[in-house]
Coordinates of C-alpha atoms and ligand atoms in Angstrom, one line a residue:
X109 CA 53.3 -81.7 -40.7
X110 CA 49.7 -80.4 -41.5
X111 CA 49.2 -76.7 -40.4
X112 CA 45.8 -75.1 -39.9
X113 CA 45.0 -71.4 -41.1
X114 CA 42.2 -70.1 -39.9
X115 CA 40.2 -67.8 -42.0
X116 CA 38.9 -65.7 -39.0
X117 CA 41.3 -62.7 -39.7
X118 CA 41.8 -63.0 -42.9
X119 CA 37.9 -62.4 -43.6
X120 CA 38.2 -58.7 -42.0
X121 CA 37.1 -55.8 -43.4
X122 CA 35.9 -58.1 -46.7
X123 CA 32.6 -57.1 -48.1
X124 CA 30.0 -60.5 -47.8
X125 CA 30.1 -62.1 -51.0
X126 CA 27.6 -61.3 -53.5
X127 CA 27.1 -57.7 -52.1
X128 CA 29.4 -56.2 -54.2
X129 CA 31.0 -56.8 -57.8
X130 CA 32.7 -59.2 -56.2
X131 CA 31.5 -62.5 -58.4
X132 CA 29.9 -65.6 -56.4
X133 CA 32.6 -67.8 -55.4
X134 CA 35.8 -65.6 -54.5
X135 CA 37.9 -66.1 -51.5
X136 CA 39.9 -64.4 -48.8
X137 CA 43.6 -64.6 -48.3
X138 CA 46.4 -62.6 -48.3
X139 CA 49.0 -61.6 -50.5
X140 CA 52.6 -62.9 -49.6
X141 CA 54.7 -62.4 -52.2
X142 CA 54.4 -60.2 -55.4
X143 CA 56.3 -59.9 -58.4
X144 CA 55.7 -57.0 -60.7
X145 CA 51.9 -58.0 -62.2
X146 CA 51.3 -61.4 -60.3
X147 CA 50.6 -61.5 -56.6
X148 CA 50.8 -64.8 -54.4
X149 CA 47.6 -65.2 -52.7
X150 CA 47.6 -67.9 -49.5
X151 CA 44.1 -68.5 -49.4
X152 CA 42.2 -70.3 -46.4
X153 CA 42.5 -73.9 -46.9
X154 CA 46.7 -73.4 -47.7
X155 CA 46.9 -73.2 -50.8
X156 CA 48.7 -70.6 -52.9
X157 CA 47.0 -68.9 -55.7
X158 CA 49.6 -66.9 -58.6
X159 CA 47.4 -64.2 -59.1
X160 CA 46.3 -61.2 -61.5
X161 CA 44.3 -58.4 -60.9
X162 CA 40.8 -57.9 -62.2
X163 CA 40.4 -55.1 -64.8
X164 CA 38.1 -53.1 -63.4
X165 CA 39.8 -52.8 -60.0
X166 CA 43.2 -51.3 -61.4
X167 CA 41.1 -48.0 -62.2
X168 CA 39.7 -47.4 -59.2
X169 CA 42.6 -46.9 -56.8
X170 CA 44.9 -44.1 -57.4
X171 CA 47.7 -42.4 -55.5
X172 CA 49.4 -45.4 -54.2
X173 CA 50.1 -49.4 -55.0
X174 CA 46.6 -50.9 -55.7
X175 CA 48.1 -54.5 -54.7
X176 CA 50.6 -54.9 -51.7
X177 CA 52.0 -57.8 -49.7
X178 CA 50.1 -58.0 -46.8
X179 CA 47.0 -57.0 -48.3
X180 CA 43.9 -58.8 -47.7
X181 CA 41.8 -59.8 -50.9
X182 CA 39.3 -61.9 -52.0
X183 CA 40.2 -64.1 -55.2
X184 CA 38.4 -66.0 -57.6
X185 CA 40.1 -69.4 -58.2
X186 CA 40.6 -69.4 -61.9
X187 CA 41.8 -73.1 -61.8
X188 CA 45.6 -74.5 -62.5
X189 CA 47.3 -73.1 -59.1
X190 CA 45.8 -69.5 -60.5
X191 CA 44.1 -66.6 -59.2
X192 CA 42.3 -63.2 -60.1
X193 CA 42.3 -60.8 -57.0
X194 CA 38.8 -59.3 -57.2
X195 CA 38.5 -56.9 -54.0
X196 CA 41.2 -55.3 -52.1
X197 CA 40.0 -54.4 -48.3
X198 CA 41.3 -51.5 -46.8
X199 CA 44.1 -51.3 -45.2
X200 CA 44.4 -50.7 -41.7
X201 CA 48.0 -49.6 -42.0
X202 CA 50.6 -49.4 -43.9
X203 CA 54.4 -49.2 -44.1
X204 CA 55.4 -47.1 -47.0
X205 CA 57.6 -45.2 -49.0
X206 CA 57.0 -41.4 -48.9
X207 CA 56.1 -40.3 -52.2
X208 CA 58.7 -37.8 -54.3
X209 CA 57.2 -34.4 -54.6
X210 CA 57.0 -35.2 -58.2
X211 CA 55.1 -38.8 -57.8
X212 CA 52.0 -38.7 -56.3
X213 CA 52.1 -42.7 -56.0
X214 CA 53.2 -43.8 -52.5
X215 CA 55.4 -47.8 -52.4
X216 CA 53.6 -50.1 -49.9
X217 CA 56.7 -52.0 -48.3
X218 CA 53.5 -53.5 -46.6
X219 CA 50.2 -53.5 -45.7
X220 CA 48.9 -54.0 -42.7
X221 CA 51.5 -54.7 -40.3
X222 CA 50.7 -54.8 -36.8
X223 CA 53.9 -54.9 -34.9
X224 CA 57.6 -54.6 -36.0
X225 CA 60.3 -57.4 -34.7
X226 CA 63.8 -55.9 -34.4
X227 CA 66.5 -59.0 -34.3
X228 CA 70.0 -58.2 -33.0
X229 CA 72.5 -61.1 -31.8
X230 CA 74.1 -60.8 -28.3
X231 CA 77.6 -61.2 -30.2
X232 CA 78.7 -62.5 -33.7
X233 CA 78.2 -60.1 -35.1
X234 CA 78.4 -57.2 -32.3
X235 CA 75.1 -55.4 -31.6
X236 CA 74.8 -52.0 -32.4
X237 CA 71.9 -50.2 -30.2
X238 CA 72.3 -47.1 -31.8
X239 CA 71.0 -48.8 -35.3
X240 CA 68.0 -50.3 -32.9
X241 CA 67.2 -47.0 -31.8
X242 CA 66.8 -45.9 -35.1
X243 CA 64.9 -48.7 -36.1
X244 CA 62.5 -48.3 -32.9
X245 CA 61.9 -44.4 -33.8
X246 CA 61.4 -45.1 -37.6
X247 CA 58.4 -48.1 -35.9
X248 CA 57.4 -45.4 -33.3
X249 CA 56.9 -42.6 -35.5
X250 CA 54.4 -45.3 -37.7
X251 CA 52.3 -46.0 -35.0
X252 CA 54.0 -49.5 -34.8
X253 CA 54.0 -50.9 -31.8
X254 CA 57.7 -52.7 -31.4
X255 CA 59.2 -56.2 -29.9
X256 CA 62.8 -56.5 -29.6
X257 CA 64.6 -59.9 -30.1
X258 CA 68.2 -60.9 -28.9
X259 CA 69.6 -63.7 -30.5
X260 CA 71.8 -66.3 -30.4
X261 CA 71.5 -65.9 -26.4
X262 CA 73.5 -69.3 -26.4
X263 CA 76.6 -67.5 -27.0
X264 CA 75.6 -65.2 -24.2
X265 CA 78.6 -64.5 -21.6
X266 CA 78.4 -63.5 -17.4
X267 CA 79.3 -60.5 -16.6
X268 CA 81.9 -59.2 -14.2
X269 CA 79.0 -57.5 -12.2
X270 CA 76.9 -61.0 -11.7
X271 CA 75.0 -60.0 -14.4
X272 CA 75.2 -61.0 -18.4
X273 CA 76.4 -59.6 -21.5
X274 CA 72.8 -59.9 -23.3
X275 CA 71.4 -57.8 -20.3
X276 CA 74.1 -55.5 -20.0
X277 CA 73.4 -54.5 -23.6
X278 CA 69.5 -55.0 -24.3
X279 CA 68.4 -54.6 -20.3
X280 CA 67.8 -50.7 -20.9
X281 CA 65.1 -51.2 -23.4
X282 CA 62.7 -53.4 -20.8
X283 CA 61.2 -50.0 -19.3
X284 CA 60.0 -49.5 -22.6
X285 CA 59.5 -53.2 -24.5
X286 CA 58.9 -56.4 -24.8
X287 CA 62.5 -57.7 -25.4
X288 CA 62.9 -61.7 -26.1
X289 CA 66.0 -63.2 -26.0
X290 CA 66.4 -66.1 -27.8
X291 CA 68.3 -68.9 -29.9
X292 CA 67.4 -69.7 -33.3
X293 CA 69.6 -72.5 -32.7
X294 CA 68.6 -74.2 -29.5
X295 CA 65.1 -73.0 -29.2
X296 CA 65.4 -70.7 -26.1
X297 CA 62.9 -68.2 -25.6
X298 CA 60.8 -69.6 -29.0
X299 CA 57.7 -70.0 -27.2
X300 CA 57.0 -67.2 -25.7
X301 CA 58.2 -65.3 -28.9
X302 CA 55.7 -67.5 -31.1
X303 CA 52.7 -66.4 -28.5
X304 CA 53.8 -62.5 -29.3
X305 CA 53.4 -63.2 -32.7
X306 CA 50.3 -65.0 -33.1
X307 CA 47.6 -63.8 -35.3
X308 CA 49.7 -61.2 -36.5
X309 CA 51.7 -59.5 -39.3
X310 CA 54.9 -58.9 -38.0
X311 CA 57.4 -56.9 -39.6
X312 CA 61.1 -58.4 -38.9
X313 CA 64.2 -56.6 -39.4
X314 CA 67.9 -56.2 -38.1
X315 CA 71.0 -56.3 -39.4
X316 CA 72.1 -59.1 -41.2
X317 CA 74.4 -61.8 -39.7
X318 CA 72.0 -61.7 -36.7
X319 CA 69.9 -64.8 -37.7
X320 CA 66.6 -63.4 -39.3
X321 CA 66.8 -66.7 -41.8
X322 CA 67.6 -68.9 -39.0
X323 CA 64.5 -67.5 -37.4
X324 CA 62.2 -67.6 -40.1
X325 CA 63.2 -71.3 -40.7
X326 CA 62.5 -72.5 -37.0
X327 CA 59.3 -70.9 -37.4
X328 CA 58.2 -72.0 -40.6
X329 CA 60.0 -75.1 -41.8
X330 CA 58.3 -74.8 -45.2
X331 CA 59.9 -71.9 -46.1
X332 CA 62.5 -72.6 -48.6
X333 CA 60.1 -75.1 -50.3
X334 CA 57.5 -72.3 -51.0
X335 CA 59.9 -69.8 -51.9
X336 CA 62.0 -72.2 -54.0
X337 CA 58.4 -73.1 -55.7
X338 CA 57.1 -69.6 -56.9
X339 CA 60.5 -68.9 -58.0
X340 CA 59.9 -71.7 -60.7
X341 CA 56.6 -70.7 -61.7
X342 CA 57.4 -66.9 -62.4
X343 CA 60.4 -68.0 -64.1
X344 CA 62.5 -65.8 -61.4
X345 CA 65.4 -67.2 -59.7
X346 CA 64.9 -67.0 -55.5
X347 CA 67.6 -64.3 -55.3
X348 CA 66.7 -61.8 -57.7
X349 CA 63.2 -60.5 -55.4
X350 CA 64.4 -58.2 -53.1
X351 CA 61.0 -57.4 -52.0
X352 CA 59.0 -57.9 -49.3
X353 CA 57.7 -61.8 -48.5
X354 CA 55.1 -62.7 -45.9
X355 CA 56.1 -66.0 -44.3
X356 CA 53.6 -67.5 -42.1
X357 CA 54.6 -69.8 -39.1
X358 CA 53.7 -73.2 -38.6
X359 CA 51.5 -74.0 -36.2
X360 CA 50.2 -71.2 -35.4
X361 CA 46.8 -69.5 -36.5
X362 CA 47.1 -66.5 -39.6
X363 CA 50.7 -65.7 -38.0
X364 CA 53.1 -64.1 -40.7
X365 CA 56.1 -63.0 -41.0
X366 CA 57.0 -60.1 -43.2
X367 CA 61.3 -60.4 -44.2
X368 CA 60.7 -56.5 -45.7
X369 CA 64.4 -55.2 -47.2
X370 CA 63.1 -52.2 -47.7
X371 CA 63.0 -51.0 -43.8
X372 CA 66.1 -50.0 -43.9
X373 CA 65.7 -47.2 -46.9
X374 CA 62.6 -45.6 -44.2
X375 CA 64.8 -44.8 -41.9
X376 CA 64.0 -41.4 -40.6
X377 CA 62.4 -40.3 -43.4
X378 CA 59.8 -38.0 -42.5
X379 CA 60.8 -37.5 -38.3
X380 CA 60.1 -34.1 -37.2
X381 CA 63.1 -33.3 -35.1
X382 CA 60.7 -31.0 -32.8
X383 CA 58.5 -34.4 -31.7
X384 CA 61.5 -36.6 -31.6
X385 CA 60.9 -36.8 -27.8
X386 CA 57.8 -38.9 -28.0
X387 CA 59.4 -41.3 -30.1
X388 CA 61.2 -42.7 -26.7
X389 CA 58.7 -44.0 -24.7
X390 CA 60.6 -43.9 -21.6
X391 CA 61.0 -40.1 -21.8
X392 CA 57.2 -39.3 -22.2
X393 CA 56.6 -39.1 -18.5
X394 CA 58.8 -36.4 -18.2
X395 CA 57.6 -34.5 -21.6
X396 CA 55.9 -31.3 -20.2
X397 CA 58.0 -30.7 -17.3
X398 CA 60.9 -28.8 -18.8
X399 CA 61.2 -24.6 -18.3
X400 CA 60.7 -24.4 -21.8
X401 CA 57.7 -25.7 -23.4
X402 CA 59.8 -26.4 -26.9
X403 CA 62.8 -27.9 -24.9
X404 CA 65.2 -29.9 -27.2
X405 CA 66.4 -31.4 -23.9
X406 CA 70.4 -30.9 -24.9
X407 CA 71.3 -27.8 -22.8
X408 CA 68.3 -25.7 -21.9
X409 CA 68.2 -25.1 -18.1
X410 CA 66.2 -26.7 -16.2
X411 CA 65.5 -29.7 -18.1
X412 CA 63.2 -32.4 -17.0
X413 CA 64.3 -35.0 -18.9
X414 CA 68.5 -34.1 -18.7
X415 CA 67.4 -34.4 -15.1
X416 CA 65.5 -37.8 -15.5
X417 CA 68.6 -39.2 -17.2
X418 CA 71.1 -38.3 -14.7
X419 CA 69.4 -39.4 -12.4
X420 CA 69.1 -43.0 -13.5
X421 CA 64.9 -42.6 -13.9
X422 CA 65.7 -42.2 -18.0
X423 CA 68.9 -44.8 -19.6
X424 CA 71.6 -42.8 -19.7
X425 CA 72.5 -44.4 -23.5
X426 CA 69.0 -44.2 -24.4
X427 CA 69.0 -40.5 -23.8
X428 CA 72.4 -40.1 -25.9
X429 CA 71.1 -41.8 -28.6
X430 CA 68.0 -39.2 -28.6
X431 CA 70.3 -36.3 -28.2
X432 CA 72.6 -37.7 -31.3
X433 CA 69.4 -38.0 -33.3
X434 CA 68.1 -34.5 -32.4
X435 CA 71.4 -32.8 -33.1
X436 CA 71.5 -34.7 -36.3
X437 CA 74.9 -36.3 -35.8
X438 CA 74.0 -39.9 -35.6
X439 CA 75.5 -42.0 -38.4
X440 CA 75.0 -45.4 -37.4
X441 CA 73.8 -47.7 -40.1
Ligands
LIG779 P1 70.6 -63.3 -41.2 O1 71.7 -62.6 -42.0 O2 70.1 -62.3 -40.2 O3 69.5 -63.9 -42.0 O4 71.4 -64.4 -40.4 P2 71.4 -66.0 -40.6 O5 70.1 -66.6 -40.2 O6 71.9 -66.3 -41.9 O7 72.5 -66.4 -39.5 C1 73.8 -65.9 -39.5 C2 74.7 -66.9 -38.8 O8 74.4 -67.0 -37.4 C3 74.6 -68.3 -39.3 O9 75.8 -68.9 -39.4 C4 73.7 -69.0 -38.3 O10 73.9 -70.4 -38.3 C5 74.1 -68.3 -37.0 N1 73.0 -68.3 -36.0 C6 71.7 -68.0 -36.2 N2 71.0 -68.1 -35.1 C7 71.9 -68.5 -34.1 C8 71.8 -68.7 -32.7 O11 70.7 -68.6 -32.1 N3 72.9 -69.1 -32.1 C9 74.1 -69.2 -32.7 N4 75.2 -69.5 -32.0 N5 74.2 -69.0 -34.0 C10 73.1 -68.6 -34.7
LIG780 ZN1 63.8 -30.7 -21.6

């Protein structure tokens, strides 16, 4: 299967060649994977470069990681399957690890995501949607726009009320998102998915057992092949990263996939309780509306949003899982 990458998006924000220190010759791409010094670069016409960074560069940035995946770079091809990163473009966001009080160098999970991908399954295992919550805030308070994806909707099951098990569980977040459901295994639901994700960096996460792998592999058949093949030329085995890795999909122009272990470890990490609110979509209509301009909405009188919910405008479960959050009781994982 021949796959085309076009170099239209990975070009942005890159300085023209020649204007710069950047030697004659360099490249765009994007770093996929990295491994301590050495960054994958995919560059334009599909090719991976193993990659180091110029010399001069490493001074110049300070305060937080001067290469990340998802980074967009130009390379000089040094010949062999090898690489030297010569120009890092700015980033236009990133995920990150907030840095200790004592470290003033932030972790870049990754650069430049543009939306985040939350996988659940319908059953096998269970879905918890207080852990998607948590993951939709953590997104929400990042700026990161979110799709949700319901898996293995083959093992889907009616419901007593005419309705299904899949919607009965995942229907409450369509005020608010796209949600997709899908099978890894039979294909439902993969097109329209692969159109939500194309052209961009998508960050993909739930729990595991809910077929992120299986995903990834329909999208991008090449995937063990290219993982397996870096593996041997750092001399690391495949199951020792467990860092972030960009996989892009087949087919489909500069679409990529980020598999990022580290979301979990954001979790709320940095949330101010008092703007928790926002963080819901659904609730924002109502934000403004309450007696009390700081209302928590958990037993102030006169609540908008308590009102909203018991009403049926807001989803009942939805608001629970804000008001565990806000009371700090929620311990789902
Ligand atoms: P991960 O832990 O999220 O990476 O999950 P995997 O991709 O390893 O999948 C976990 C299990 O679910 C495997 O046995 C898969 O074969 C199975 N699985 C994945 N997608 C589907 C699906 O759409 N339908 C069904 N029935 N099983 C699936
Ligand atoms: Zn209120």
């Amino acid at each position: 299967m021949s796959r085309r990458v076009s170099g239209s998006r990975s070009r942005q924000n890159l300085p023209e060649r020649g204007e710069s220190a950047v030697p004659e010759g360099a490249i765009p791409g994007i770093v996929v994977r990295a491994f301590g010094k050495f960054f994958v670069v995919h560059i334009d016409d599909d090719r991976e470069l193993l990659s180091t960074v110029r010399g001069g560069l490493k001074r110049r940035q300070r305060g937080t990681d001067l290469v990340a995946v998802g980074d967009r770079v130009l390379v000089t091809d040094v010949g062999e399957g090898e690489g030297r990163i010569e120009f890092v473009a700015p980033r236009t966001r990133a995920l990150s690890r907030l840095a200790r009080l004592t470290d003033d160098v932030e972790q870049v999970i990754l650069a430049n995501p543009d939306q985040a991908l939350f996988l659940f399954a319908v059953s096998n295992p269970e879905p918890h949607p207080r852990l998607l919550d948590r993951f939709l805030v953590m997104a929400e308070s990042r700026g990161l726009p979110c799709l949700i994806g319901v898996n293995k909707i083959d093992l889907d099951l009616p419901t007593a009320d005419g309705d299904s098990l899949a919607r009965s569980i995942f229907g409450r977040y369509e005020p608010a998102y796209p949600v997709h459901y899908i099978s890894a295994k039979t294909g439902a639901g993969l097109e329209r998915l692969r159109s939500a994700l194309s052209g961009k960096i998508t960050v993909v996460a739930g729990p595991s057992g809910a077929g992120k792998s299986s995903l990834l592999n329909t999208l991008d058949p090449t995937r063990e092949r290219q993982v397996g093949a870096i593996s041997d030329a750092t001399g690391k085995g495949r199951h020792t990263t467990i860092a972030t890795v960009l996989h892009r999909a087949a087919d489909s122009e500069a679409t990529y996939l980020a598999d990022t272990p580290g979301i979990r470890a954001l979790s709320l990490q940095g949330v101010d309780p008092q703007s928790l609110d926002r963080l819901f979509p659904e609730m924002r209509p109502w934000l403004g509306h309450c007696r009390f301009a700081n209302c928590a909405h958990l037993a102030e009188p006169d609540c908008a949003v308590r009102r909203a919910a018991a009403e049926g405008m807001i989803d009942r479960e939805r608001y629970e899982s804000y008001a565990a959050l806000r009371r700090g009781e929620d311990t789902s994982e």
